[in-house]
Short mmCIF file of C-alpha atoms in Angstrom, two decimals:
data_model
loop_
_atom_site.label_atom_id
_atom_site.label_comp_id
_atom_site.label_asym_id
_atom_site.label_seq_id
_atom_site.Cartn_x
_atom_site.Cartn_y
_atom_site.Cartn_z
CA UNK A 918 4.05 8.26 -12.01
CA UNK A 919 1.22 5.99 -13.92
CA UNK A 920 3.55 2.73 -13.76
CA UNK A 921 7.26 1.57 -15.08
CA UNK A 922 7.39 0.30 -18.95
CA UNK A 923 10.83 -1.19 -20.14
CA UNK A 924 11.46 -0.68 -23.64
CA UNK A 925 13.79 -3.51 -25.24
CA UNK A 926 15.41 -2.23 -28.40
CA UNK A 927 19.07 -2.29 -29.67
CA UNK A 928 18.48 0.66 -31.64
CA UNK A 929 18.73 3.90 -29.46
CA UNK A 930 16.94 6.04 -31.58
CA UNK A 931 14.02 4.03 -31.35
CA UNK A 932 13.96 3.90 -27.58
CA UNK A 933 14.68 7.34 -27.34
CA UNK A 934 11.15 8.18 -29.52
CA UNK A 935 9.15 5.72 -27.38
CA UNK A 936 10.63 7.27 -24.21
CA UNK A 937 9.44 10.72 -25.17
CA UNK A 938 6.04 9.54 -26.01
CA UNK A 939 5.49 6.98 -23.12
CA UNK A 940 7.51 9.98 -20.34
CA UNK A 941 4.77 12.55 -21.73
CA UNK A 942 2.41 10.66 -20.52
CA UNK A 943 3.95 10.33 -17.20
CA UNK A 944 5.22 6.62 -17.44
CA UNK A 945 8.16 6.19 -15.53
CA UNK A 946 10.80 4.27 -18.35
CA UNK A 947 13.11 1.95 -18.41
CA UNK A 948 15.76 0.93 -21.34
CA UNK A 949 17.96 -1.87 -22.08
CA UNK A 950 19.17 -3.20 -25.32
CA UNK A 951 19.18 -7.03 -25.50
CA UNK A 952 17.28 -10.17 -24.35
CA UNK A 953 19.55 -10.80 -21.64
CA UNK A 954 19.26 -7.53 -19.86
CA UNK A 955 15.46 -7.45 -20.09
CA UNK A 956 15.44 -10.62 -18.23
CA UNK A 957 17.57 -9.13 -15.37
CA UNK A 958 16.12 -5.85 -15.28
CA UNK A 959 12.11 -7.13 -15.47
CA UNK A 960 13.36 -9.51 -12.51
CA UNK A 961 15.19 -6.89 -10.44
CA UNK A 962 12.72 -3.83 -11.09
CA UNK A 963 9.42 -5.54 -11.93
CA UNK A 964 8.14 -3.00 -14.33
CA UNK A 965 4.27 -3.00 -14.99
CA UNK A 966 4.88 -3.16 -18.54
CA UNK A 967 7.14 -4.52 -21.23
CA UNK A 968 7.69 -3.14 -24.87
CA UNK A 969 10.14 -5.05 -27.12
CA UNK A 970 11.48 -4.93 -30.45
CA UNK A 971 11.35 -8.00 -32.76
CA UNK A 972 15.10 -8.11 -32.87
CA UNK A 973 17.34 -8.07 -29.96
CA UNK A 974 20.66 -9.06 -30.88
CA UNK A 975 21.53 -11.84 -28.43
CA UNK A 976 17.80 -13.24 -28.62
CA UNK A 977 14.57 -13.12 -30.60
CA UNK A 978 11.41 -11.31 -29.03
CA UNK A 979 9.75 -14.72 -29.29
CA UNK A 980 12.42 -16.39 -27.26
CA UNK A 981 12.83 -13.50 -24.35
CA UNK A 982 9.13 -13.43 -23.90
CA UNK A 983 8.88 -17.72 -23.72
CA UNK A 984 11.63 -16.99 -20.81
CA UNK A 985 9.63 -13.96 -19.26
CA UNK A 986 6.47 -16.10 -19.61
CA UNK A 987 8.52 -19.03 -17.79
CA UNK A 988 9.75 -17.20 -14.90
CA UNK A 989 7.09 -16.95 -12.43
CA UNK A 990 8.95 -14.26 -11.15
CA UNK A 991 8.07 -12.31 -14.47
CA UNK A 992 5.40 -14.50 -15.89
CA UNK A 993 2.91 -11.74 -14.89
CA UNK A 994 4.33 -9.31 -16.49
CA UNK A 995 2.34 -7.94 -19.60
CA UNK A 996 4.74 -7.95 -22.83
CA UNK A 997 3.74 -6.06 -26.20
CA UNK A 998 6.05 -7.19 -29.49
CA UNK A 999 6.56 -4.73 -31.91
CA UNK A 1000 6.82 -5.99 -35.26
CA UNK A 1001 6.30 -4.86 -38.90
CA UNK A 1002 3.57 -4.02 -40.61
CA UNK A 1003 1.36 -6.54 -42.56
CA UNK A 1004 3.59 -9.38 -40.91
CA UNK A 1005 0.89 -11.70 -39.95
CA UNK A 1006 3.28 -14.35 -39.27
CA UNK A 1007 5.23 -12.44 -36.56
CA UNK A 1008 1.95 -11.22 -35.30
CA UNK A 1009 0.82 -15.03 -34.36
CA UNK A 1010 4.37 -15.99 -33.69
CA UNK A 1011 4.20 -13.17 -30.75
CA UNK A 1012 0.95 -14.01 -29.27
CA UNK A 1013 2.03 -17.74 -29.55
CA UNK A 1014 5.23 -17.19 -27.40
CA UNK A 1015 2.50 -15.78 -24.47
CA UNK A 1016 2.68 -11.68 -25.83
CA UNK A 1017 0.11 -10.18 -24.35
CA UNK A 1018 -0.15 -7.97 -27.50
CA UNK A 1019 1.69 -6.78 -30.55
CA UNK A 1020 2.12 -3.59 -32.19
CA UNK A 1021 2.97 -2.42 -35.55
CA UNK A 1022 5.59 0.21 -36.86
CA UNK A 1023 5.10 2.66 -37.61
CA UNK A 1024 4.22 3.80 -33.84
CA UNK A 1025 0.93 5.91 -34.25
CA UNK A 1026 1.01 8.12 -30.95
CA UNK A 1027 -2.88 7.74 -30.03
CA UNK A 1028 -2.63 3.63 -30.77
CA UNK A 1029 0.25 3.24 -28.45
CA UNK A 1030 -1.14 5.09 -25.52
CA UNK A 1031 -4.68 3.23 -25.65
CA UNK A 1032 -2.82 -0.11 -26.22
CA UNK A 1033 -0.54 0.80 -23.27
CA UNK A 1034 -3.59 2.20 -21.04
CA UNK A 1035 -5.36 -1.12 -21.81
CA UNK A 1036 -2.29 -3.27 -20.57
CA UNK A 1037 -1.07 -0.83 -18.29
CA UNK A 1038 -4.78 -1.72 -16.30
CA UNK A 1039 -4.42 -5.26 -16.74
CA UNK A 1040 -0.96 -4.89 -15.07
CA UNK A 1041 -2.71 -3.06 -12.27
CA UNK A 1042 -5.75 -5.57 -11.66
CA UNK A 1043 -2.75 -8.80 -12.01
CA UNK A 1044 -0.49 -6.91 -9.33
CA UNK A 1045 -3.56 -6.49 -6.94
CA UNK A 1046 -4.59 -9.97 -7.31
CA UNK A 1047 -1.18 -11.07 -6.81
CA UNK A 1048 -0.91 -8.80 -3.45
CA UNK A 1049 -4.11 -9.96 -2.13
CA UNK A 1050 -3.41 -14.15 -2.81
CA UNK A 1051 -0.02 -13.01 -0.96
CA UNK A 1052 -1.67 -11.88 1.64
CA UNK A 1053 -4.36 -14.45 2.02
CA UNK A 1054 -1.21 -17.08 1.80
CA UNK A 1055 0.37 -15.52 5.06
CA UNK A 1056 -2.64 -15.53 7.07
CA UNK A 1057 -2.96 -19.48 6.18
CA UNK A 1058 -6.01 -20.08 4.51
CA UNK A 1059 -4.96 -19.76 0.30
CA UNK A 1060 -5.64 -22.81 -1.73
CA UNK A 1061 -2.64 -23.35 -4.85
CA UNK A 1062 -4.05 -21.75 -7.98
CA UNK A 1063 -5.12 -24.43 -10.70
CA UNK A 1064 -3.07 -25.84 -12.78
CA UNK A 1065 -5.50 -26.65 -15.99
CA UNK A 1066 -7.59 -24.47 -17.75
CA UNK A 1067 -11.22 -25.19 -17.06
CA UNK A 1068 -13.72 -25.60 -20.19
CA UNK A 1069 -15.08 -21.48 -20.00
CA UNK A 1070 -17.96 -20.22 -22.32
CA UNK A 1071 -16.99 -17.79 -25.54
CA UNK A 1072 -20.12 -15.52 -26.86
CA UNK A 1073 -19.92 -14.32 -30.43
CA UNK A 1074 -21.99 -10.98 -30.61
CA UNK A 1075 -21.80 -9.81 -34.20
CA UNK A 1076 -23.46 -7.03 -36.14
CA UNK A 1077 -25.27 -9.02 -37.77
CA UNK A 1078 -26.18 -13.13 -37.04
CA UNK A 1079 -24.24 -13.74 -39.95
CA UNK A 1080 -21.47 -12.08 -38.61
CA UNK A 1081 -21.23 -13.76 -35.55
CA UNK A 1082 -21.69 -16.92 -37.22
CA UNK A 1083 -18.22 -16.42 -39.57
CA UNK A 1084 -16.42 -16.04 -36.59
CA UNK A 1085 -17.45 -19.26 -34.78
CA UNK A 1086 -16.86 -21.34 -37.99
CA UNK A 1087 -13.25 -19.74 -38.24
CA UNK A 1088 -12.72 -20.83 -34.92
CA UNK A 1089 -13.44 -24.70 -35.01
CA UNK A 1090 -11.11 -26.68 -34.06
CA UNK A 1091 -9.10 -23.76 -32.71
CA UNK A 1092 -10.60 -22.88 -29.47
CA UNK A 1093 -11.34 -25.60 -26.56
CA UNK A 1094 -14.43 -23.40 -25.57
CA UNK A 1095 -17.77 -23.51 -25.22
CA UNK A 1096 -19.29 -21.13 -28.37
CA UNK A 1097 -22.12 -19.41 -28.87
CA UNK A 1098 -24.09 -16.94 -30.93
CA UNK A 1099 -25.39 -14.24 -29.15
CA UNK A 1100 -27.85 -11.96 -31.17
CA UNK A 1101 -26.81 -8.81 -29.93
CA UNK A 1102 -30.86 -7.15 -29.57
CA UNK A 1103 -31.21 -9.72 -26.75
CA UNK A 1104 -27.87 -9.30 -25.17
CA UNK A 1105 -28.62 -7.68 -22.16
CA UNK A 1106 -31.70 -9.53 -21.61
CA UNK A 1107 -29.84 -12.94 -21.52
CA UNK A 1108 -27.46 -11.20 -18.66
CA UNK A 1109 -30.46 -10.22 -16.72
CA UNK A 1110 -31.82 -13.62 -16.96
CA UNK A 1111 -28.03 -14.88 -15.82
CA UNK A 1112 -27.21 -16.60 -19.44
CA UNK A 1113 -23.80 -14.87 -18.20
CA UNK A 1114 -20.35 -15.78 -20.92
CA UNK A 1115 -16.89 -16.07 -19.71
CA UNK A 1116 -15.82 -14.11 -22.74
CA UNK A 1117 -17.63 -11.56 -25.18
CA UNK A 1118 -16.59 -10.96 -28.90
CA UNK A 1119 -18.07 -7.86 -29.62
CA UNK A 1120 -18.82 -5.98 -33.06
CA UNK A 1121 -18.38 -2.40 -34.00
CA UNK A 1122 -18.90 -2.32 -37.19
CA UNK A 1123 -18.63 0.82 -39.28
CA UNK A 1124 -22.61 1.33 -39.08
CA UNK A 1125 -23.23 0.39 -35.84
CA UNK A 1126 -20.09 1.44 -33.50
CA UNK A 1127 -21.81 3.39 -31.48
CA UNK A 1128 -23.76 0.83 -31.06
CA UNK A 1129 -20.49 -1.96 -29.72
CA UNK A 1130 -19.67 0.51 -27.87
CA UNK A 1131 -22.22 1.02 -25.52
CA UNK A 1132 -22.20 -3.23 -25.55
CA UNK A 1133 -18.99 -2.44 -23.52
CA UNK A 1134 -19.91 0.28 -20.93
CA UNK A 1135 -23.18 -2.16 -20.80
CA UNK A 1136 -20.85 -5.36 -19.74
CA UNK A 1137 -18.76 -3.28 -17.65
CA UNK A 1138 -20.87 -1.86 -15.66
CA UNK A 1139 -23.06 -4.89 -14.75
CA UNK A 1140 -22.38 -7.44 -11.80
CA UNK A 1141 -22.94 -10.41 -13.98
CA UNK A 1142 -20.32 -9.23 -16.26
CA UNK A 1143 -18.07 -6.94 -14.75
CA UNK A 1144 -14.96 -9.07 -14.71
CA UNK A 1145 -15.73 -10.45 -17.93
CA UNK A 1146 -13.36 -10.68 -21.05
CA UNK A 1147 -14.15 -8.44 -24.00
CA UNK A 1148 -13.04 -8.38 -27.39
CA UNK A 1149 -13.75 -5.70 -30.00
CA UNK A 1150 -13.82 -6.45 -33.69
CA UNK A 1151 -13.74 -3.17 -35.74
CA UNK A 1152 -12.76 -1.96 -39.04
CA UNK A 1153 -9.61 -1.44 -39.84
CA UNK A 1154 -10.16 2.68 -40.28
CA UNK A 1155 -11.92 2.87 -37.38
CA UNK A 1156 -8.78 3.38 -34.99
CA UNK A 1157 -10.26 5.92 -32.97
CA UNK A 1158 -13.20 4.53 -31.99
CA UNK A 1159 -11.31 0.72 -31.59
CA UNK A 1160 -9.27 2.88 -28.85
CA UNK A 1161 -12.34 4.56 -27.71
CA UNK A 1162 -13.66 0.39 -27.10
CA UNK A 1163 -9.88 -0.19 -24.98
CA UNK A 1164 -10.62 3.07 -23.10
CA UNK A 1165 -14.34 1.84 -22.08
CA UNK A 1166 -13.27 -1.47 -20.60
CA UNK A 1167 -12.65 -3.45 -23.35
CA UNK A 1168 -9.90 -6.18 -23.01
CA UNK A 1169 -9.16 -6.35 -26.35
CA UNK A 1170 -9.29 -4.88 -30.02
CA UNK A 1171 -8.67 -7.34 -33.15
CA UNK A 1172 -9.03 -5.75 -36.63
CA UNK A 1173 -12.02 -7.71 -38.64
CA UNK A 1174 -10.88 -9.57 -41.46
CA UNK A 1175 -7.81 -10.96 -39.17
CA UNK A 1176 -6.48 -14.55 -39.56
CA UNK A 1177 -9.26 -16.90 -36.99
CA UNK A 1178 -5.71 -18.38 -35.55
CA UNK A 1179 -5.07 -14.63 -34.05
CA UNK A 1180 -8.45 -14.55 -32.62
CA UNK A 1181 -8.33 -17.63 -31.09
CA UNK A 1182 -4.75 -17.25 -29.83
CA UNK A 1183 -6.40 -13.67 -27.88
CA UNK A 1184 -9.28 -15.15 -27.08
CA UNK A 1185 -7.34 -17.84 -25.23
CA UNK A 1186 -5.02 -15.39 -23.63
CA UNK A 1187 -8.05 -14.04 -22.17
CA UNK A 1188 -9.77 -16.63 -20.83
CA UNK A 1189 -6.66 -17.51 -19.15
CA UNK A 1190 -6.52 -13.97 -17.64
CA UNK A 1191 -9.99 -14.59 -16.99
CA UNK A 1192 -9.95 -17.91 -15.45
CA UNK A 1193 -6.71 -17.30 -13.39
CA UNK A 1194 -8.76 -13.90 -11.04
CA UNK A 1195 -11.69 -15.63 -10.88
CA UNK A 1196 -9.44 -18.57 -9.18
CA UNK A 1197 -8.06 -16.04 -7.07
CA UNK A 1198 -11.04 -13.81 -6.14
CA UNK A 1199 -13.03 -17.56 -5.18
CA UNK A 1200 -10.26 -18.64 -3.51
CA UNK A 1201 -9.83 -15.14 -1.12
CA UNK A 1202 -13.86 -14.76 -1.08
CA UNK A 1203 -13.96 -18.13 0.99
CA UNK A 1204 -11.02 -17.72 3.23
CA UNK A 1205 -11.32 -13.47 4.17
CA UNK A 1206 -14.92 -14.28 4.84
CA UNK A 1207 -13.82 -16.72 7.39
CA UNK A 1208 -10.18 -14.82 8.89
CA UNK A 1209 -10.38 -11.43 7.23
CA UNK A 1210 -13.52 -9.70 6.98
CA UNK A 1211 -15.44 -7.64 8.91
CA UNK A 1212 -18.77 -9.53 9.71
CA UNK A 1213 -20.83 -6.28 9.57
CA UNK A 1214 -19.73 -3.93 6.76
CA UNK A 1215 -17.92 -6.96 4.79
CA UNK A 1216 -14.92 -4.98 4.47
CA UNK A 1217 -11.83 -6.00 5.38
CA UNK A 1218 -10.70 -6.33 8.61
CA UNK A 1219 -7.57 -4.64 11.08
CA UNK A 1220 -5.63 -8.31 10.90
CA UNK A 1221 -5.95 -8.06 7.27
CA UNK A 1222 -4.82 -4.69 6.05
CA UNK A 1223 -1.87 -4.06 8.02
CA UNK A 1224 -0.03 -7.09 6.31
CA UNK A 1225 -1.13 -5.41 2.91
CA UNK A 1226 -0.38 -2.32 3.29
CA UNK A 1227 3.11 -3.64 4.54
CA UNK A 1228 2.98 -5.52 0.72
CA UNK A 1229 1.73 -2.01 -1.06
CA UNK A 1230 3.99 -0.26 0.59
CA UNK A 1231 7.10 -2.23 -0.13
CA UNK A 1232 6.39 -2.70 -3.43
CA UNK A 1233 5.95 1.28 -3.84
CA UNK A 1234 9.20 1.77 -2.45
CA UNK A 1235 10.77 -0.63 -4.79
CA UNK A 1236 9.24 1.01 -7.58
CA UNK A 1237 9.79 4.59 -6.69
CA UNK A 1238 5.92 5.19 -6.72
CA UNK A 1239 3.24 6.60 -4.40
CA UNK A 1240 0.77 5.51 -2.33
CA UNK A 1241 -1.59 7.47 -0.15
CA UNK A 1242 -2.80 6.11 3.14
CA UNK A 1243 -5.98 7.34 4.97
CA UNK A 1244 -7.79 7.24 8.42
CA UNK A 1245 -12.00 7.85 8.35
CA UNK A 1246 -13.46 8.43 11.58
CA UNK A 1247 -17.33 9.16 11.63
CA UNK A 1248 -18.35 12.45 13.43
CA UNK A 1249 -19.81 12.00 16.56
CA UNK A 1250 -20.90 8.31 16.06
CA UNK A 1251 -21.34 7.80 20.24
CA UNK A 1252 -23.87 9.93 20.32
CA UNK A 1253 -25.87 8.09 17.02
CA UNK A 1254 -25.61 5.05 19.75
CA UNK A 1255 -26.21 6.77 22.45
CA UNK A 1256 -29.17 8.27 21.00
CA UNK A 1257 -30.53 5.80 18.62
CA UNK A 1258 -29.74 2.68 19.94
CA UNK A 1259 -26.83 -0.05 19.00
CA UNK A 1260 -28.74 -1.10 16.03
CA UNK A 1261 -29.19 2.24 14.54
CA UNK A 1262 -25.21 2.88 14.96
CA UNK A 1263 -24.27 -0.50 13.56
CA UNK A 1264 -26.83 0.57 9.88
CA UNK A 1265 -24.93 3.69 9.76
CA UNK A 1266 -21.59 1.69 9.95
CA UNK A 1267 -23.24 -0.61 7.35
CA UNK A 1268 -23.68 2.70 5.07
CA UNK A 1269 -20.79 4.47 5.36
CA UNK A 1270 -18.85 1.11 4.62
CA UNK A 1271 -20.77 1.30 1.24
CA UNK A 1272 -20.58 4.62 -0.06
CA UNK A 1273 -16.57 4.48 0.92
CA UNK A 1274 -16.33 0.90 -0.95
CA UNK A 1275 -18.44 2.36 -3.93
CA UNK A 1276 -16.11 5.58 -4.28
CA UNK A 1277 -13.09 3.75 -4.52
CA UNK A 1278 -11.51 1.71 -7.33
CA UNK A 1279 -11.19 -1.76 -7.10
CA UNK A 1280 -7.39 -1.84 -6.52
CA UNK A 1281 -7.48 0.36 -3.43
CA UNK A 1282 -7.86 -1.28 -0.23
CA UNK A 1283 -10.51 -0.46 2.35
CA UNK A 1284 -10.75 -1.99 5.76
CA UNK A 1285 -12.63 -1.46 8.93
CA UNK A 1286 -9.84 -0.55 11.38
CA UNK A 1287 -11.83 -0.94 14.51
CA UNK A 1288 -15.72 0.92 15.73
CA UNK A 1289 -15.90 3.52 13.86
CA UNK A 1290 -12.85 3.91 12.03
CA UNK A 1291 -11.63 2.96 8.96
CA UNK A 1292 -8.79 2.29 6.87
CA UNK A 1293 -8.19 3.24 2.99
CA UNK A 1294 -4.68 2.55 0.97
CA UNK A 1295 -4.46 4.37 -2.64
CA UNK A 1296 -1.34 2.41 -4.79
CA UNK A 1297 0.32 4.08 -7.21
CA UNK A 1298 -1.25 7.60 -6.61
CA UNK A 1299 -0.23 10.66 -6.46
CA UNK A 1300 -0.92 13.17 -4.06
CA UNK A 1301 -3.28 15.70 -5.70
CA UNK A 1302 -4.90 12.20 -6.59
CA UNK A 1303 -5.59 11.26 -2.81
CA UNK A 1304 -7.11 14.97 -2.18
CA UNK A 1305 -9.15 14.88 -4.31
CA UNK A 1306 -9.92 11.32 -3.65
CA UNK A 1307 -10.33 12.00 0.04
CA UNK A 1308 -12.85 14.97 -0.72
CA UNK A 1309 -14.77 12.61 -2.91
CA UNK A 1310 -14.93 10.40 0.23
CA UNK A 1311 -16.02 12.58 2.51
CA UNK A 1312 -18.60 14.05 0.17
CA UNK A 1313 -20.14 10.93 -0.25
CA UNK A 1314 -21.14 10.42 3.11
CA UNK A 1315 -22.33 14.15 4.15
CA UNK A 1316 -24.51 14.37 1.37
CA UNK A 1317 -27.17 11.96 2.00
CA UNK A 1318 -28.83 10.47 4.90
CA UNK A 1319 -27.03 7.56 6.49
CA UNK A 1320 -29.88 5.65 8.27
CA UNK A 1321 -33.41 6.01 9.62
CA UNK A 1322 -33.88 6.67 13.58
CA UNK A 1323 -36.69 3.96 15.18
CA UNK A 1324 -38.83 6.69 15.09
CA UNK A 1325 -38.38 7.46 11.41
CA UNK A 1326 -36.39 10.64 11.70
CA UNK A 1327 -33.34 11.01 9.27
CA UNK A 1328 -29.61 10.43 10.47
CA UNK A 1329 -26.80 12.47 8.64
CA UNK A 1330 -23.48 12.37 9.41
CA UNK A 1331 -20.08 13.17 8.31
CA UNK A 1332 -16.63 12.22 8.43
CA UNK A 1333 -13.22 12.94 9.73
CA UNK A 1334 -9.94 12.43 7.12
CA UNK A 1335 -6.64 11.93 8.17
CA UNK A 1336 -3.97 11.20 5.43
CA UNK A 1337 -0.52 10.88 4.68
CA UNK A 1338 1.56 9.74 1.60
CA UNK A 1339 4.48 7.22 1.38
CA UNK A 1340 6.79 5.44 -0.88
CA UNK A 1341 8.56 7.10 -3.43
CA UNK A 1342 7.39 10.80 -2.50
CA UNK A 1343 9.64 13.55 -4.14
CA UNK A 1344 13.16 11.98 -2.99
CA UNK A 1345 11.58 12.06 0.75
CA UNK A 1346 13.33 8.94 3.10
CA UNK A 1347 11.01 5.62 3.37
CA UNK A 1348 9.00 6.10 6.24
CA UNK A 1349 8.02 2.53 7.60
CA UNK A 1350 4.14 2.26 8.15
CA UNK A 1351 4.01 2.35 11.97
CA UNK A 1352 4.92 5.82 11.43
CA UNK A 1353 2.68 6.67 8.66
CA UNK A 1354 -0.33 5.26 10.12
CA UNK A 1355 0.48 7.54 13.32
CA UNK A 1356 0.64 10.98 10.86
CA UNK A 1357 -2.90 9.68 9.20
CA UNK A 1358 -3.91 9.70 13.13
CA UNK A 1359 -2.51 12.93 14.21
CA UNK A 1360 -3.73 14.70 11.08
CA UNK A 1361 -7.15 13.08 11.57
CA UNK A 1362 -7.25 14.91 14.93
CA UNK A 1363 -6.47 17.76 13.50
CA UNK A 1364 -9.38 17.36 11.70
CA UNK A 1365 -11.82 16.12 14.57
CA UNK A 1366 -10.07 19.37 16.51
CA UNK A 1367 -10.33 21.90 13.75
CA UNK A 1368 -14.19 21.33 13.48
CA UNK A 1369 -14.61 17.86 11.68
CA UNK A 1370 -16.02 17.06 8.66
CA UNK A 1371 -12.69 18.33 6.98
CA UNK A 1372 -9.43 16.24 5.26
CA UNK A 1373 -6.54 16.87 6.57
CA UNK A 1374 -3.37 15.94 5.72
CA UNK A 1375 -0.05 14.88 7.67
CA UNK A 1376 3.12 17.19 8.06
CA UNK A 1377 4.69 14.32 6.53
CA UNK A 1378 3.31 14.88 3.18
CA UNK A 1379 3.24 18.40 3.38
#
């Protein structure tokens, strides 16, 4: 399954449509009917995602989300409102009690599923964070997460100067952020040059959406930028492409035209997001440098990814979800030593670390597990996922040349893949992950013994 979504509605019939739409898309779904229940199920089950009606019989939306939002238990918890149309008054009302979003009946299939994809990935990248701080907290050397919200910087990329300039006057007084006007022609060269925002308002207008569009893959796919918030204004019949702008990377979608107050109230939402992973990612860069990672590759170390796994893996089985879990070996790496020299072995390490790190999305853990082996965890996969995932892998470091000999001769190698799958896998009992990691071992000799080169996977999973 993709993730769990509750749906809070005391009318069946409406949960009954959104549970056909959100279970066709391979959502595993969850129903209750008043405030009181969604309280006890999202602190029991911990879905990834939380849908609920205005009206709940016992409580308001408004209220049940202030208590969600309260509970640090389920204050992580994205939460969509669904209200009326052309209520702009709910709308902010929703956002104000800490909804991550809102949503507007009538239910349009193709603006549901990007608005859930959009939070759905959110959900993911919070829950990883969360695991990792976890993690970093047992091993001793987490810091406590802020407790203020630091001053962070807001840039206002229009279609026009104009534009851009509208926005930031609707949004005095509104917005304790640092504000500025970014003409969008010299965008990318203020990133290059490190002029790097916190936040990014972007513009697709209806004659330039291409145009915001491409803003997004740019932002996403730069360092400087990469974890960035972004915000896309568009026209309001220009649904397809705002979904295109969610599906891209985008953070956000906001129609133009909108009362400032909701811009500001998302904006703020996001730099809270924002604010709260960069505190996390600072905190664990520091500390795993120090305890956790692996001096030469700068992956992640053996005393470091058993206790998360042991974290992945638990909260897999809670949620009746995959995982995959993989051992790398490379081919023949004595004889690179042997042959080459210590130094040449150790760039080849330093390579192969790389091309597995850069094949891999950044919720999936990947550790050294000790010389030449390594360690990969896959949540919330499935298993055709993992093959092909593992084939990927393995591709990656076959195809090109891994180092240069002292005497300037190419090295190549490949590697061995042994995996299993655990969790919730087709009714199968829990294994615990003593015993997984020893069927990713076995099946990776299998693999070493059936020529290498080759993925392999475990009788468990079979």
């Amino acid at each position: 399954m993709a993730g769990s979504i509750l749906i809070a509605d005391k009318v069946p019939t409406n949960r009954i449509i959104l549970k056909v739409k959100l279970s066709s898309a391979y959502y595993s779904v969850l129903q209750c009917d008043t405030g009181a229940r969604t309280l006890e199920i999202a602190r029991r089950e911990r879905p990834n995602l939380i849908l609920m009606d205005l009206d709940l019989g016992d409580m308001t939306a408004f209220e049940t989300c202030r208590a969600l939002k309260d509970d640090p238990q389920t204050a992580h918890i994205p939460v969509a409102i669904i209200t009326l149309q052309g209520d702009t008054e709910a709308k902010i009302a929703a956002l104000k009690a800490g909804a991550d979003e809102f949503l507007t009946k009538p239910l349009d299939e193709l603006t549901l599923t990007a608005r859930v994809r959009a939070l759905m990935r959110a959900s993911a990248t919070s829950d990883e964070l969360r695991r990792r701080q976890e993690t970093a907290t047992a091993l001793g050397f987490a810091e406590a997460p802020a407790l203020f919200e630091a001053c962070g910087k807001i840039a206002l990329v229009g279609s026009t100067i104009e534009e851009a300039r509208s926005w930031r006057a609707g949004l005095k007084g509104l917005v304790g952020h640092e504000i500025i006007v970014q003409p969008a022609q010299t965008l990318l060269e203020a990133i290059s040059q490190d002029q790097i925002a916190d936040l990014y308002v972007i513009s697709a207008s209806h004659n330039a959406t291409s145009d915001g569009l491409r803003r997004v893959a740019d932002l996403r796919s730069r360092a400087g930028t990469r974890h960035a918030g972004i915000v896309v204004v568009h026209d309001a019949n220009e649904r397809r492409e705002a979904h295109m702008a969610l599906d891209l990377g985008a953070n956000d979608i906001i129609t133009r035209g909108s009362d400032p107050e909701e811009l500001a109230l998302r904006l703020r939402t996001q730099m809270r997001r924002k604010q709260e992973a960069d505190r996390l990612r600072d905190t664990m860069e520091v500390g795993l440098k120090l305890a956790a990672i692996d001096s030469l590759t700068g992956l992640y170390n053996r005393r470091y990814a058993l206790p998360h796994v042991e974290k992945i893996a638990a909260e897999a089985t809670t949620n009746n979800t995959p995982f995959a879990l993989m051992l790398i070996d490379i081919d023949r790496f004595k004889a690179v030593n042997d042959t080459y020299g210590h130094a040449t072995g150790d760039a080849v390490l330093v390579t192969v670390a790389k091309r597995l790190r850069a094949n891999l999305r950044g919720m999936d853990l990947i550790a050294r597990f000790g010389g030449e082996e390594f360690l990969v965890c896959l949540p919330a996969t499935s298993l055709v996922e993992a093959r092909a995932c593992a084939e990927r892998l393995r591709e990656a470091i076959c195809d090109e040349v891994a180092a240069e000999a002292p005497n300037g001769d190419p090295i190549c190698v490949s590697v061995s893949i042994g995996m299993t799958m655990g969790g919730g896998v087709d009714g199968a009992p829990v294994a615990p992950l003593d015993a997984l990691i020893d069927i990713a071992d076995r099946a990776l000799y299998d693999s070493k013994a059936e020529g290498r080169n080759l993925v392999t996977l475990g009788s468990h999973a079979a």
